[in-house]
Amino acid sequence: MRPQLVQRTLLSLVLGLLFLSTAATGKCSGKYHELLQQLQSQADLMQDTSTLLDPYIHFQGLDQAGLKEHCKESPGAFPSEDTLRGLSQRGFLRTLNATLGHVLHRLTALQQDLTIAQDQGRNIRGFRSNIHCMSQLLRGSSEVETAEPTQPGPEATLPPTPSSDTFQHKLQGCRFLRGYHRFMHSAGQVFKEWADSRSRSRSRRHRPPRALQRGARRMRPFRRDERLMPRGQLPQ
Amino acid sequence: MALFAVFQTSFLLALLSLRAYQSEVLVEPLPLTPESLNVSIDSAHQYLNLQWSVHSLAYYQELKMLFQIQISRMKTSNVIWVGNYSTVVKRDPVLHWSWKSELPLECATHFVRMRSRVDDAKIPEPRFWSNWSSWKEADAQKSLGRDPLFLFPKDKLVEEGSNVTICYMSRNQQDNISCYLEGQQIHGEQLDSNVSAFKLNKVSFIRKTGTNIFCKVDQKDVIKGIVLFVSKVLEEPKDFSCETQDFKTLTCTWDPGTDTSLPKRSSQSYTLFESFSGKKILCEHKNSCNWQVDSDSQEMYNFTLVAENALGNRSVSVLFSLTHRVHPKTPYNLFLKNVSGTKATVTWKVHPIGNYSTLLCQLDLLGEGNVIQQHNVSIKENGEYLLSELEPDTEYMARVRCADANHFWKWSGSISQKFITAEAAPSEALDVWRNVKSVSGRPTVTLFWKPLSKLHANGKILSYNVTVENLDRPSGLEVHSVPATANGTELTLDQDSYQIHVTALNSAGPSPASVIVVSGDPGNEEVEEERVNGTEDGFSVSWKPQSGKAIGYVVEWCDHPQDLPCDLQWKNLSSNTTSTVISSGAFRPGVRYNFRIYEISTERMAYLLEKKAGYLKELAPSDNPQVVVSNLTSHSFTLSWKDYSTDSQLGFIQGYYVYLRSKAEKECHPGFKKATLPDKSACCQHRIDNPEQKTFVMENLQPESVYEFLVTPYTSAGSGPLDAFTKVTTPDEYSHILIRIILPMIVCVLLIMITCYLKSQWMKEKCYPDIPDPYKSNVLSLIKSKENPHLTIMNVSDCVPDAIEVIHKPEGSKIQFLGASKSLTETEFTKPAYLYLLPAEKNYSGPGPCICFENLTYNEAAADSGSCGHFPVTPEALPGQPGPLTSPENLLKALEKNYMNSLGETAAGEASLNYVSQLASQMSGDKDSLPANPPEPVLCSEYKMQMAIPLGLASPPPAENSGLSSTTPLDQSEHYR
């Protein structure tokens, strides 16, 4: 248990440092690549089951033969990777933001049982802050905003947590966390594709998109009523 | 008979009719059968709740009734529980009763019925049960839904150690269901075709999030489970007590024991209830509670502490009087003042606990952690106490605590303060002893003293003062100051008597003087040493008083006698003591300790009384003496070990064992006895009882035999090691005789050889005379005498030879150069080798005068002949006419004669010389090249010896010349010297 604790502490420390540039300063980075890399790193760390799921399973006594296999993601609880890939960048970010909002809500309930959920809640807030920055960056770019519905988050698909059946509550919490980690893995893959796409684009054009550069220069506070104007090609 | 039968039947019928009538009369006024029985299920607590009513209590306000209840499971005939419920029924009542089911009620349908009976004294007996009510069904399964599997009870909270029954219910009888408790499969009892129950006995606490129990339908992805929350057992509060510090607040404390809290479930709570006042408070803490004392009117308190959680409660009570529960606060402001060497005043303060309360304070004086003094002081608010009998320069600690003087309950906390008393002059004289020795003829006194103990030093010793006073010749006092770090000093005195005062000084003053008198005369040292036995306690030393005027005795010894310095120790004893036990932690077994007992005279002078020596414990010798063997004869030898010191051994040497063994002799000699060595070998042993006897003669030995011996000392603890035997071989019987003959012979031979060596020059002159130097010959002197400075021997220019003829071995195929004549064997030489110088004139045709040189060194044939002489070459004895020359003198004479003749002839140019000699040639080492390259005349060749021989004499025999001679023409310009 002690090595796990140390591992988790270190992980929280790393995540905290990653969020330092945004959450602590309150200012968004204007560099697309830097922000993307940060989001990717955060997603990679948050997909790690040792941060949340494994402690939860141990704490609830679910680490027993016959029970573990029932701790699998409930279908439809979180958007699939294919669904995420099919979204536009801004749609993806919106979905990610909304889903993590639901996760935060659920983690609040889990905090009573698992103190480590509190640390993860902070991490998710920091991640959402970076999503906000990325959205702001993209908004400054020329991507055409389309009316794209946000994919349903876990709140819409998961049944309400029963209060009387603790056993089912344990299992559902386990499944939920399993889905959360899988979802973050998928999000990380999407971010990776973004990065790969940008590299290919750079190799073709040898310079970053003008719109992005402009967007980076024009970093300004996020406004909900601000609409994206078609100004150029965003890296896909 | 028939009549009797009819009569009997009639009687029985009449009796039955009467009985039926009576029953109707009694029941009819009290129709108390339970009515309106209703059964409901409380799933959370697994209760069956019964509700019913009783009618027709028209004649009574209330009536005590007894209800008998039957509960069946699955079917009415399966009665699982029967019990009675007694209660007082009032007019038109609705009655309630609950039954707790061990089996979860959801798993099985239950049926309930009851009947009643009046159980009141107002109703005379006999009393009869009413009829049973109809069965009422309690079925929770109907509301469960259509899930294929159910497991009950859900989220049950139980106390650790309790028994729990769980059950599952399957909708499909075909399903194969397996259940697990924390991963371990459990097996239960099948209650129905689709219901099974599991009884868990004495469940234990596993984790706060509960024990997981789940069942799975095989081959299907169906899992149902429950969590059993097992709480720790709620313990009764321990050590519950209440006390006050100020009569305003009562503080009750207890040990709560194990925490029974679980997630989402509160821990146990504590409630304090006081029965006299009827007040009750909920405690904020788990282990303490504060109760406000309202007024002085309540003296007694009866508190009940109730610990309660969801599963039950535990309580504990205490009854006390408030004045008996006074726990004063810790005193404060503790100070020490007026601290002297032996006294100090302590002051402190306490918090008042009431107008009339008195506190009993305990003042402890601690030194080195131990309580030295303890004083009780009764005070109201301020305390003060004078501590006395303190030791100077000592650190103490004053500690104060207080309690209620009237009713002791508890001591308050303690307050303490350290202090150090002032210094005082040392209270005791030093324990001084001396050692007198003579250095360079002058008595030197070494004074020793033992440092004063902390108790007597009364402070830090700064220095020691040594005052020397001459008793024989009154003079001024000599004062020496010795540093505090020293524990002795050395004084060089003369033969007079001196009185020495030694004092120790600290900042407060000197100690009393320690006086000792020493004299240059060491006194009688010739006291016989006695032995003393050591025991575990030490050495018990006793002595006999001599003068009867002793003022005391001193026993002196060294703790480490083998070291230098030996750590001198002494012990002072009173005059009426004649024995003591000397003990020391330094005493070791196997070490010899010497004790000297001195008598201290009235003049404070010490006289040696006795000497003792002893071992704390004697040990066997660790080493054997180095034995020297001497006087070895064929029948005896002597062993001696005179260097062996008996004083420095591991015990008193009582004697020696001499071991002897020999392969030749099986029997022991007289004086020896058989002994067996540790290696089981046999030998002979002789015991020497006198430790001073350090020689032993081994006798009666066999000649030419090998003996092994060993000498080992022995003490009371045993003998030395029996390991290293020494071998001695006795000589044969006649060897000494031979030595007496051979030795003189050898001496004689040596003398002869020495004589021969010393006379070797003479012998050489006689047997091997040196080749004479021509320049030192008499011939030269003769020439000189004729005053012809130009004439010298071997002036070739004078001779003008033409050729050198070398005459050598007459036979042999190889030609040998003269210088290699050593290769010639003795038989090869038949005649001396001569070198003839022949005249080269063409007109030379016959023999004429010549000079012949003979090399005697290489004329081995001549040398080996054993004759010191040779055949002289004279005119009369030319080759072919040999004749001996009797001596070199004769030869010289002959030569001189011939020389003189030849001079005359040469001068006329008629004479010719024939040289016979050896060429000391540079080619002498190149022997093999000679045959191919005949020797060339070499300049500056030397001739060791030259002999002038008439030419006719030097002519070699013709036969020999043909074989060995070679003729080399010489140029006129070449000269030989």
mmCIF file of C-alpha atoms in Angstrom, chain B residues 444-682:
data_model
loop_
_atom_site.group_PDB
_atom_site.id
_atom_site.type_symbol
_atom_site.label_atom_id
_atom_site.label_comp_id
_atom_site.label_asym_id
_atom_site.label_seq_id
_atom_site.Cartn_x
_atom_site.Cartn_y
_atom_site.Cartn_z
ATOM 1 C CA THR B 444 62.659 9.172 47.408
ATOM 2 C CA VAL B 445 59.181 9.236 48.819
ATOM 3 C CA THR B 446 56.236 8.816 46.531
ATOM 4 C CA LEU B 447 53.039 10.014 48.119
ATOM 5 C CA PHE B 448 49.718 8.628 47.017
ATOM 6 C CA TRP B 449 46.281 9.792 48.014
ATOM 7 C CA LYS B 450 42.793 8.830 47.146
ATOM 8 C CA PRO B 451 40.604 11.577 45.701
ATOM 9 C CA LEU B 452 37.960 12.753 48.110
ATOM 10 C CA SER B 453 34.502 11.483 47.434
ATOM 11 C CA LYS B 454 31.929 13.968 46.265
ATOM 12 C CA LEU B 455 30.381 13.706 49.678
ATOM 13 C CA HIS B 456 33.553 14.831 51.393
ATOM 14 C CA ALA B 457 34.999 17.127 48.770
ATOM 15 C CA ASN B 458 32.102 19.586 49.210
ATOM 16 C CA GLY B 459 33.040 21.270 45.991
ATOM 17 C CA LYS B 460 35.527 21.151 43.197
ATOM 18 C CA ILE B 461 39.038 20.401 44.438
ATOM 19 C CA LEU B 462 41.322 23.057 43.050
ATOM 20 C CA SER B 463 44.693 21.690 44.247
ATOM 21 C CA TYR B 464 46.504 19.715 46.911
ATOM 22 C CA ASN B 465 49.009 21.160 49.358
ATOM 23 C CA VAL B 466 51.921 19.022 50.530
ATOM 24 C CA THR B 467 53.860 20.460 53.463
ATOM 25 C CA VAL B 468 57.171 18.810 54.395
ATOM 26 C CA GLU B 469 58.677 19.333 57.818
ATOM 27 C CA ASN B 470 62.096 18.015 58.828
ATOM 28 C CA LEU B 471 61.770 16.459 62.234
ATOM 29 C CA ASP B 472 65.468 15.941 62.857
ATOM 30 C CA ARG B 473 66.684 19.330 61.857
ATOM 31 C CA PRO B 474 64.152 22.034 62.517
ATOM 32 C CA SER B 475 63.994 24.276 59.535
ATOM 33 C CA GLY B 476 61.391 26.035 57.493
ATOM 34 C CA LEU B 477 58.437 24.201 56.077
ATOM 35 C CA GLU B 478 58.600 23.170 52.508
ATOM 36 C CA VAL B 479 55.254 23.540 50.765
ATOM 37 C CA HIS B 480 54.391 21.922 47.462
ATOM 38 C CA SER B 481 51.227 22.604 45.513
ATOM 39 C CA VAL B 482 50.016 19.686 43.459
ATOM 40 C CA PRO B 483 47.389 20.098 40.686
ATOM 41 C CA ALA B 484 43.941 18.730 41.327
ATOM 42 C CA THR B 485 44.287 16.233 38.536
ATOM 43 C CA ALA B 486 47.164 14.441 40.307
ATOM 44 C CA ASN B 487 46.657 11.835 42.963
ATOM 45 C CA GLY B 488 50.214 11.764 44.233
ATOM 46 C CA THR B 489 53.601 13.376 44.131
ATOM 47 C CA GLU B 490 57.231 12.438 44.563
ATOM 48 C CA LEU B 491 59.606 13.972 47.099
ATOM 49 C CA THR B 492 63.358 13.521 47.277
ATOM 50 C CA LEU B 493 64.545 13.684 50.846
ATOM 51 C CA ASP B 494 67.601 12.801 52.816
ATOM 52 C CA GLN B 495 68.150 10.375 55.630
ATOM 53 C CA ASP B 496 66.285 12.542 58.136
ATOM 54 C CA SER B 497 62.762 11.959 59.301
ATOM 55 C CA TYR B 498 60.064 14.098 57.819
ATOM 56 C CA GLN B 499 56.515 14.828 58.716
ATOM 57 C CA ILE B 500 54.353 15.387 55.696
ATOM 58 C CA HIS B 501 50.968 17.138 55.760
ATOM 59 C CA VAL B 502 48.661 16.768 52.811
ATOM 60 C CA THR B 503 45.484 18.829 52.387
ATOM 61 C CA ALA B 504 42.926 19.243 49.602
ATOM 62 C CA LEU B 505 41.732 22.717 48.676
ATOM 63 C CA ASN B 506 38.503 23.904 47.135
ATOM 64 C CA SER B 507 37.063 27.378 46.815
ATOM 65 C CA ALA B 508 35.772 27.279 50.381
ATOM 66 C CA GLY B 509 39.028 26.218 52.059
ATOM 67 C CA PRO B 510 41.356 23.331 52.847
ATOM 68 C CA SER B 511 40.484 19.943 54.113
ATOM 69 C CA PRO B 512 41.799 18.637 57.447
ATOM 70 C CA ALA B 513 45.451 17.669 57.080
ATOM 71 C CA SER B 514 46.514 14.112 56.588
ATOM 72 C CA VAL B 515 49.814 13.510 58.396
ATOM 73 C CA ILE B 516 52.403 10.901 57.612
ATOM 74 C CA VAL B 517 55.992 10.534 58.813
ATOM 75 C CA VAL B 518 58.688 9.043 56.636
ATOM 76 C CA SER B 519 62.280 8.288 57.334
ATOM 77 C CA GLY B 520 65.240 7.791 55.097
ATOM 78 C CA ASP B 521 65.800 4.473 56.794
ATOM 79 C CA PRO B 522 63.552 1.974 55.081
ATOM 80 C CA GLY B 523 63.523 -0.177 58.203
ATOM 81 C CA ASN B 524 63.504 -3.884 58.371
ATOM 82 C CA GLU B 525 62.682 -5.210 54.903
ATOM 83 C CA GLU B 526 63.899 -8.702 55.648
ATOM 84 C CA VAL B 527 60.590 -10.140 56.622
ATOM 85 C CA GLU B 528 59.811 -13.645 55.650
ATOM 86 C CA GLU B 529 57.048 -13.908 53.144
ATOM 87 C CA GLU B 530 54.067 -16.013 54.002
ATOM 88 C CA ARG B 531 51.409 -17.394 51.830
ATOM 89 C CA VAL B 532 47.817 -16.327 51.914
ATOM 90 C CA ASN B 533 44.899 -18.046 50.316
ATOM 91 C CA GLY B 534 42.502 -16.231 48.099
ATOM 92 C CA THR B 535 38.770 -16.774 48.151
ATOM 93 C CA GLU B 536 35.888 -15.463 46.135
ATOM 94 C CA ASP B 537 35.628 -12.544 48.527
ATOM 95 C CA GLY B 538 39.297 -11.690 48.284
ATOM 96 C CA PHE B 539 42.329 -12.348 50.438
ATOM 97 C CA SER B 540 41.925 -12.874 54.109
ATOM 98 C CA VAL B 541 45.014 -11.262 55.598
ATOM 99 C CA SER B 542 45.895 -11.412 59.254
ATOM 100 C CA TRP B 543 48.932 -10.333 61.194
ATOM 101 C CA LYS B 544 50.401 -10.315 64.631
ATOM 102 C CA PRO B 545 50.869 -6.970 66.392
ATOM 103 C CA GLN B 546 54.407 -6.289 67.397
ATOM 104 C CA SER B 547 54.827 -3.208 69.503
ATOM 105 C CA GLY B 548 51.374 -2.883 70.937
ATOM 106 C CA LYS B 549 51.595 0.843 70.418
ATOM 107 C CA ALA B 550 50.303 0.943 66.920
ATOM 108 C CA ILE B 551 47.718 3.536 66.106
ATOM 109 C CA GLY B 552 46.702 1.602 63.054
ATOM 110 C CA TYR B 553 47.735 -0.713 60.304
ATOM 111 C CA VAL B 554 48.020 -0.391 56.595
ATOM 112 C CA VAL B 555 47.851 -3.246 54.151
ATOM 113 C CA GLU B 556 49.497 -2.438 50.847
ATOM 114 C CA TRP B 557 49.304 -4.285 47.569
ATOM 115 C CA CYS B 558 49.290 -3.772 43.848
ATOM 116 C CA ASP B 559 46.182 -4.292 41.800
ATOM 117 C CA HIS B 560 48.240 -5.040 38.711
ATOM 118 C CA PRO B 561 51.533 -6.474 39.951
ATOM 119 C CA GLN B 562 52.683 -7.368 36.469
ATOM 120 C CA ASP B 563 52.300 -3.829 35.166
ATOM 121 C CA LEU B 564 54.420 -0.799 35.711
ATOM 122 C CA PRO B 565 53.237 1.192 37.618
ATOM 123 C CA CYS B 566 51.543 -1.558 39.445
ATOM 124 C CA ASP B 567 48.618 0.540 40.690
ATOM 125 C CA LEU B 568 49.491 0.654 44.347
ATOM 126 C CA GLN B 569 46.557 0.189 46.695
ATOM 127 C CA TRP B 570 46.324 0.378 50.429
ATOM 128 C CA LYS B 571 43.813 -0.116 53.148
ATOM 129 C CA ASN B 572 43.842 1.630 56.511
ATOM 130 C CA LEU B 573 42.873 -0.400 59.496
ATOM 131 C CA SER B 574 42.390 0.523 63.098
ATOM 132 C CA SER B 575 44.810 -0.423 65.803
ATOM 133 C CA ASN B 576 42.583 -3.086 67.265
ATOM 134 C CA THR B 577 42.352 -4.917 63.977
ATOM 135 C CA THR B 578 44.572 -7.849 63.238
ATOM 136 C CA SER B 579 42.918 -9.199 60.153
ATOM 137 C CA THR B 580 41.032 -8.001 57.167
ATOM 138 C CA VAL B 581 39.778 -9.147 53.834
ATOM 139 C CA ILE B 582 41.383 -7.460 50.875
ATOM 140 C CA SER B 583 39.107 -7.429 47.922
ATOM 141 C CA SER B 584 39.398 -5.685 44.629
ATOM 142 C CA GLY B 585 37.655 -5.879 41.335
ATOM 143 C CA ALA B 586 41.058 -6.003 39.704
ATOM 144 C CA PHE B 587 42.034 -9.304 41.267
ATOM 145 C CA ARG B 588 42.360 -12.044 38.692
ATOM 146 C CA PRO B 589 43.013 -15.772 38.993
ATOM 147 C CA GLY B 590 46.527 -16.850 38.207
ATOM 148 C CA VAL B 591 48.133 -13.600 39.353
ATOM 149 C CA ARG B 592 50.377 -13.492 42.335
ATOM 150 C CA TYR B 593 49.529 -10.672 44.694
ATOM 151 C CA ASN B 594 51.977 -9.508 47.329
ATOM 152 C CA PHE B 595 50.642 -7.887 50.453
ATOM 153 C CA ARG B 596 52.709 -5.883 52.872
ATOM 154 C CA ILE B 597 51.309 -5.114 56.293
ATOM 155 C CA TYR B 598 52.613 -2.006 57.992
ATOM 156 C CA GLU B 599 52.197 -0.924 61.538
ATOM 157 C CA ILE B 600 51.640 2.796 62.050
ATOM 158 C CA SER B 601 53.394 3.999 65.117
ATOM 159 C CA THR B 602 52.297 6.778 67.362
ATOM 160 C CA GLU B 603 54.764 8.940 65.525
ATOM 161 C CA ARG B 604 52.769 8.163 62.381
ATOM 162 C CA MET B 605 55.654 6.240 60.925
ATOM 163 C CA ALA B 606 55.039 2.995 59.084
ATOM 164 C CA TYR B 607 57.024 -0.161 59.883
ATOM 165 C CA LEU B 608 56.847 -3.259 57.789
ATOM 166 C CA LEU B 609 55.229 -5.981 59.807
ATOM 167 C CA GLU B 610 54.577 -8.877 57.531
ATOM 168 C CA LYS B 611 54.622 -9.916 53.907
ATOM 169 C CA LYS B 612 52.028 -12.130 52.337
ATOM 170 C CA ALA B 613 51.719 -13.529 48.901
ATOM 171 C CA GLY B 614 48.859 -15.372 47.405
ATOM 172 C CA TYR B 615 46.712 -16.129 44.442
ATOM 173 C CA LEU B 616 43.038 -15.434 44.209
ATOM 174 C CA LYS B 617 42.951 -18.777 42.517
ATOM 175 C CA GLU B 618 45.945 -20.812 41.504
ATOM 176 C CA LEU B 619 46.096 -22.014 37.956
ATOM 177 C CA ALA B 620 48.149 -24.732 36.357
ATOM 178 C CA PRO B 621 51.397 -23.471 34.792
ATOM 179 C CA SER B 622 50.950 -22.371 31.239
ATOM 180 C CA ASP B 623 54.576 -22.820 30.186
ATOM 181 C CA ASN B 624 57.274 -25.326 30.811
ATOM 182 C CA PRO B 625 60.844 -24.321 31.672
ATOM 183 C CA GLN B 626 63.534 -24.184 29.058
ATOM 184 C CA VAL B 627 65.611 -27.247 29.857
ATOM 185 C CA VAL B 628 69.285 -27.530 29.010
ATOM 186 C CA VAL B 629 70.834 -30.953 28.464
ATOM 187 C CA SER B 630 74.413 -31.388 29.604
ATOM 188 C CA ASN B 631 76.878 -34.103 30.558
ATOM 189 C CA LEU B 632 75.578 -36.414 27.922
ATOM 190 C CA THR B 633 77.158 -39.832 28.196
ATOM 191 C CA SER B 634 76.158 -43.206 27.000
ATOM 192 C CA HIS B 635 74.383 -43.877 30.269
ATOM 193 C CA SER B 636 73.266 -40.502 31.549
ATOM 194 C CA PHE B 637 72.632 -36.868 30.918
ATOM 195 C CA THR B 638 71.773 -33.896 33.086
ATOM 196 C CA LEU B 639 68.751 -31.661 32.778
ATOM 197 C CA SER B 640 68.785 -28.152 34.174
ATOM 198 C CA TRP B 641 66.293 -25.269 34.083
ATOM 199 C CA LYS B 642 67.917 -22.782 36.334
ATOM 200 C CA ASP B 643 66.461 -19.804 34.485
ATOM 201 C CA TYR B 644 62.949 -20.788 35.428
ATOM 202 C CA SER B 645 61.457 -18.290 37.862
ATOM 203 C CA THR B 646 59.006 -19.704 40.340
ATOM 204 C CA ASP B 647 57.737 -16.309 41.447
ATOM 205 C CA SER B 648 55.970 -15.198 38.322
ATOM 206 C CA GLN B 649 53.884 -18.220 37.584
ATOM 207 C CA LEU B 650 50.146 -18.830 37.681
ATOM 208 C CA GLY B 651 50.376 -20.497 41.034
ATOM 209 C CA PHE B 652 52.844 -21.480 43.707
ATOM 210 C CA ILE B 653 55.251 -23.912 42.061
ATOM 211 C CA GLN B 654 55.287 -26.967 44.263
ATOM 212 C CA GLY B 655 57.723 -28.978 42.232
ATOM 213 C CA TYR B 656 58.325 -30.508 38.853
ATOM 214 C CA TYR B 657 57.446 -33.588 36.948
ATOM 215 C CA VAL B 658 60.161 -35.118 34.806
ATOM 216 C CA TYR B 659 58.800 -37.336 32.090
ATOM 217 C CA LEU B 660 60.971 -39.813 30.229
ATOM 218 C CA ARG B 661 60.036 -42.147 27.475
ATOM 219 C CA SER B 662 62.011 -44.393 25.254
ATOM 220 C CA LYS B 663 61.172 -46.976 22.708
ATOM 221 C CA ALA B 664 64.079 -49.051 23.779
ATOM 222 C CA GLU B 665 63.038 -49.363 27.385
ATOM 223 C CA LYS B 666 59.666 -50.511 28.506
ATOM 224 C CA GLU B 667 60.332 -50.431 32.211
ATOM 225 C CA CYS B 668 60.776 -47.277 34.198
ATOM 226 C CA HIS B 669 63.980 -46.496 35.990
ATOM 227 C CA PRO B 670 64.110 -46.433 39.757
ATOM 228 C CA GLY B 671 62.519 -43.231 40.983
ATOM 229 C CA PHE B 672 60.175 -43.104 38.040
ATOM 230 C CA LYS B 673 56.720 -44.449 37.820
ATOM 231 C CA LYS B 674 54.490 -45.230 34.923
ATOM 232 C CA ALA B 675 52.258 -42.480 33.706
ATOM 233 C CA THR B 676 49.858 -42.001 30.859
ATOM 234 C CA LEU B 677 49.977 -38.900 28.772
ATOM 235 C CA PRO B 678 46.874 -37.173 27.390
ATOM 236 C CA ASP B 679 47.493 -38.789 24.026
ATOM 237 C CA LYS B 680 47.216 -42.172 25.799
ATOM 238 C CA SER B 681 50.865 -42.920 25.344
ATOM 239 C CA ALA B 682 52.807 -44.325 28.249
#
